[in-house]
Coordinates of C-alpha atoms in Angstrom, one line a residue:
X1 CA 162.1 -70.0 159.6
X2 CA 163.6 -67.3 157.4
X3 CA 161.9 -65.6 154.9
X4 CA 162.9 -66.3 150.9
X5 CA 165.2 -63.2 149.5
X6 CA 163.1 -63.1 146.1
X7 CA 159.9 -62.7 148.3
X8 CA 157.8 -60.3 147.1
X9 CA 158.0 -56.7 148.9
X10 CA 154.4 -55.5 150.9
X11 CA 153.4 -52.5 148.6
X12 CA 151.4 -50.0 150.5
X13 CA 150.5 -48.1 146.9
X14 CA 149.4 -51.3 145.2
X15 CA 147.3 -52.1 148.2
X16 CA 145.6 -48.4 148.1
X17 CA 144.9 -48.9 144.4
X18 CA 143.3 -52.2 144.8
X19 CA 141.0 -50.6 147.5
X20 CA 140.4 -47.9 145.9
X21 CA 138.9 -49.7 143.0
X22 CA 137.0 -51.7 145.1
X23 CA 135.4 -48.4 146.7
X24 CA 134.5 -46.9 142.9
X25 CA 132.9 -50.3 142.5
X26 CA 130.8 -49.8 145.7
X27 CA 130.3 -46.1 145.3
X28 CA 128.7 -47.4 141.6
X29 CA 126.2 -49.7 143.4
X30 CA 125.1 -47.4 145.7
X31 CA 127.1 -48.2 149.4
X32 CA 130.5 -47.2 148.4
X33 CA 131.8 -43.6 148.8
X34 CA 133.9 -42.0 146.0
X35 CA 135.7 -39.8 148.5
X36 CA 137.1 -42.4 150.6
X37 CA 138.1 -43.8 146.7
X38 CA 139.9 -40.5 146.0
X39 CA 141.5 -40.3 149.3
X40 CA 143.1 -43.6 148.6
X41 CA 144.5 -42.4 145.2
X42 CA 145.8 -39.3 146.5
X43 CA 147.4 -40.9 149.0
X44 CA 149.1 -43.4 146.4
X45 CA 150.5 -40.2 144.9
X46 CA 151.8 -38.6 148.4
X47 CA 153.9 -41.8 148.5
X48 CA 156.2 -44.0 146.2
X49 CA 154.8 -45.4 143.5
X50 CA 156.6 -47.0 140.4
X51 CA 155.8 -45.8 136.7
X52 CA 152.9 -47.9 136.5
X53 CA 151.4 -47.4 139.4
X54 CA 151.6 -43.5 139.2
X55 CA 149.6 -44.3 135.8
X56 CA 147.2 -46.0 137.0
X57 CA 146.5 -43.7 140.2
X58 CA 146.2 -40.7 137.6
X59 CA 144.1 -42.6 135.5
X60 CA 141.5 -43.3 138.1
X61 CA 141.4 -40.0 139.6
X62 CA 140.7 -39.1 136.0
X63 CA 137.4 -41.1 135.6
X64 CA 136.4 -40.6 139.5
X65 CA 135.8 -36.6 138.2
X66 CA 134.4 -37.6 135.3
X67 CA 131.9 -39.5 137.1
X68 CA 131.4 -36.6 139.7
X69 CA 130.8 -34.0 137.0
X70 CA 134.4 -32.4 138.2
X71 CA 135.4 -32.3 134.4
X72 CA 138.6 -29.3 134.9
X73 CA 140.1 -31.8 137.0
X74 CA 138.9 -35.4 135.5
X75 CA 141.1 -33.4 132.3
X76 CA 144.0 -32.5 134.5
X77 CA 144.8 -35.9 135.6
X78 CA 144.2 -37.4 132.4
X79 CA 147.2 -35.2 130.8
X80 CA 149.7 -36.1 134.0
X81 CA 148.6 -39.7 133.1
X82 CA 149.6 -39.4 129.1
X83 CA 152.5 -37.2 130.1
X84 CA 153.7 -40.3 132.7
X85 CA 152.3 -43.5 130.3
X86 CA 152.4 -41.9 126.6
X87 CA 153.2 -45.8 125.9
X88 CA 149.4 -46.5 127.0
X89 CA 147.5 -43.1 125.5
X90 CA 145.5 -45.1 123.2
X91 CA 143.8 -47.3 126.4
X92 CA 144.1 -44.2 129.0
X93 CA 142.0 -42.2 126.4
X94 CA 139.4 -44.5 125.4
X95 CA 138.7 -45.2 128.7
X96 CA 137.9 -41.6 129.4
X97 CA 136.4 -40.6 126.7
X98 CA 133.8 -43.9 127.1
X99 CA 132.8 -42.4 130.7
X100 CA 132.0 -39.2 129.0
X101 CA 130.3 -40.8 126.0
X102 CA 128.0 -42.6 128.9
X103 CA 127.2 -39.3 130.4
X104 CA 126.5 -38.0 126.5
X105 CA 128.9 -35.3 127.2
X106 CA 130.2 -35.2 123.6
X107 CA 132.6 -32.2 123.7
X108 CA 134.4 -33.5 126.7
X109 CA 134.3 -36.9 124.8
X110 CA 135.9 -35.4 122.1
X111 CA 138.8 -33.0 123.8
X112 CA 139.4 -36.3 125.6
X113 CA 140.1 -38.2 122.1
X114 CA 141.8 -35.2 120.6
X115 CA 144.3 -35.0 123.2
X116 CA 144.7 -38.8 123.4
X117 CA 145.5 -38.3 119.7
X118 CA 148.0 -35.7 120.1
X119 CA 150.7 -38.9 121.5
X120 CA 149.5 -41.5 119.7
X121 CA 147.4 -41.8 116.3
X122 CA 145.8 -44.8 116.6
X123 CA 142.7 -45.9 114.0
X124 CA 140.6 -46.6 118.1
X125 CA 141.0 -42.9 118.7
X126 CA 140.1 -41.8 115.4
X127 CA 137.0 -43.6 115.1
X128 CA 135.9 -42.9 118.7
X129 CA 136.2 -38.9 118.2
X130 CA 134.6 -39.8 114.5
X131 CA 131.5 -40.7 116.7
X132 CA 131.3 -38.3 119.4
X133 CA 131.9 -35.4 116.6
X134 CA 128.7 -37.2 114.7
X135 CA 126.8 -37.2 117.9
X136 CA 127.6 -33.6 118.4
X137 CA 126.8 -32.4 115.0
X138 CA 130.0 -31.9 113.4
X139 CA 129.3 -34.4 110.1
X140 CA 132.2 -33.2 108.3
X141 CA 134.8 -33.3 110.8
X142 CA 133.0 -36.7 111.8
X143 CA 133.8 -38.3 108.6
X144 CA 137.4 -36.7 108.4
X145 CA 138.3 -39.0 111.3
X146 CA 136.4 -41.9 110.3
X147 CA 138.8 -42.0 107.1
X148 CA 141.6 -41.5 109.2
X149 CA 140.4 -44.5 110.7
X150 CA 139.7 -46.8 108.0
X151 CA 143.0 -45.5 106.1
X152 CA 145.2 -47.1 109.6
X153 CA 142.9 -50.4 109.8
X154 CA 141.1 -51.1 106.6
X155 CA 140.2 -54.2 107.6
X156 CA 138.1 -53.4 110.6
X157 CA 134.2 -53.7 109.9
X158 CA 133.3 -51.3 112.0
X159 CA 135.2 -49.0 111.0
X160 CA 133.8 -49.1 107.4
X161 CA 130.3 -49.3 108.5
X162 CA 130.5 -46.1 110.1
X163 CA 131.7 -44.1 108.0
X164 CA 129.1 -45.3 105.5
X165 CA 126.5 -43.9 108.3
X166 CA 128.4 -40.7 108.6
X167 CA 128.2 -40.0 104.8
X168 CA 124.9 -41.4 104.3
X169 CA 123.8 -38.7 107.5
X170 CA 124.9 -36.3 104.9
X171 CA 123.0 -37.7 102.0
X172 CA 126.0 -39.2 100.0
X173 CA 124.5 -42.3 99.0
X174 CA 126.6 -44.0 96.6
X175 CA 129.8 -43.2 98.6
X176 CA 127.9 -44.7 101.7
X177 CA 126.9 -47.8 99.9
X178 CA 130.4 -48.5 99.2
X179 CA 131.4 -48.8 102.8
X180 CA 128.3 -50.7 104.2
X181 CA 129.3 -53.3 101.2
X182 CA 132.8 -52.6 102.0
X183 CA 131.5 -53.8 105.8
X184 CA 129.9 -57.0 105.0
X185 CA 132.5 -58.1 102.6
X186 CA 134.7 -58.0 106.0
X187 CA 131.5 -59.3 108.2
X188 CA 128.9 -61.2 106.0
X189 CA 126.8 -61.8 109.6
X190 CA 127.4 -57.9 110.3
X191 CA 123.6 -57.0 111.0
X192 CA 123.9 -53.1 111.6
X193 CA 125.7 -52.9 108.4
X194 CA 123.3 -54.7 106.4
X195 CA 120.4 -52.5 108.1
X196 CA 122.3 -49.4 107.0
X197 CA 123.1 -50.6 103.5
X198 CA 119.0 -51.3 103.4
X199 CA 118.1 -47.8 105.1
X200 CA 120.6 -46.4 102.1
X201 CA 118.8 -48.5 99.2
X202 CA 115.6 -47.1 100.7
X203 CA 116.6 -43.3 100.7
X204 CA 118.0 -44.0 97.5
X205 CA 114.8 -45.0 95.9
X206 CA 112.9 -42.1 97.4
X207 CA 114.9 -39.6 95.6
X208 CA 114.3 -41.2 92.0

């Protein structure tokens, strides 16, 4: 029996990566080991890999150091992986910046996002460093990006309601009020901004 010409080709790097992932997943629940995960995307580098898999094995080595508090590094791979995939910055630097966000490391968070933003302004990036500048306590930068994001996608709810909370963190009330209505016009069944559009009516009142 001969084998079929179009038969797929054994890929030693894909197989690496696929382990590898499954290792981060085990290291996360506790019988895994993230140095046997690293291992297996170094090694994916010291070989062939295509475009996407180079990516990919950057992209992972990225978040394995942000997990392990190795942050110099976690940022170094994250720029080879923008520099390889600039066609994928948007998803390469959300997903980085989120492990940071989880750790409450806001200033990484935010050179993550700003360096994501660098190759691709996209209204995801914006409002993601919006948030992590609000959580470090940088209001006015904060609601800079948050109107950078609502300017690109209008029409996102979110999007609105935060920057209503960013600008009602900085006691402008009536501009807030506009985007938490601006919100549930989008969302009618959008809770948080009906909550904050209440929290607004109530500071309101307390300053007549």
């Amino acid at each position: 029996m001969t084998k079929r010409k179009n038969q797929k080709r054994f890929s030693e790097e894909t197989w690496l990566l696929d382990s590898a992932i499954a290792e981060i997943y085990a290291a996360n629940a506790g019988f895994g080991s993230m140095e046997a995960a690293e291992s297996k995307l170094l090694g994916v580098l010291e070989l062939k890999p295509n475009l996407e898999e180079r990516v990919e094995a950057f992209n992972l080595l990225a978040q394995l150091y942000a997990q392990t508090a190795r942050h110099r590094d976690a940022l170094e791979y994250f720029a080879s992986a923008l520099a390889a995939g600039p066609g994928a910055a948007a998803p390469l630097t959300e997903g980085l910046a989120e492990m940071f966000e989880n750790q409450e490391e806001w200033e990484q968070a935010i050179g993550v996002y700003m360096q994501g933003l660098t190759r691709c302004e996209d209204a995801r990036l914006h409002n993601g460093l919006g948030y992590c500048l609000d959580k470090a306590g940088r209001l006015r930068e904060a609601e800079h990006h948050h109107r950078r994001a609502m300017e690109l996608a209008p029409d996102v709810t979110a999007y609105a309601n935060d920057l209503g909370y960013v600008l009602l963190e900085q006691g402008e009330l009536q501009q807030a009020r506009v985007h938490f209505e601006r919100a549930l016009y989008l969302d009618p069944a959008y809770e948080l901004a009906r909550n904050n559009l209440s929290l607004c009516s109530k500071q309101a009142s307390e300053l007549r």
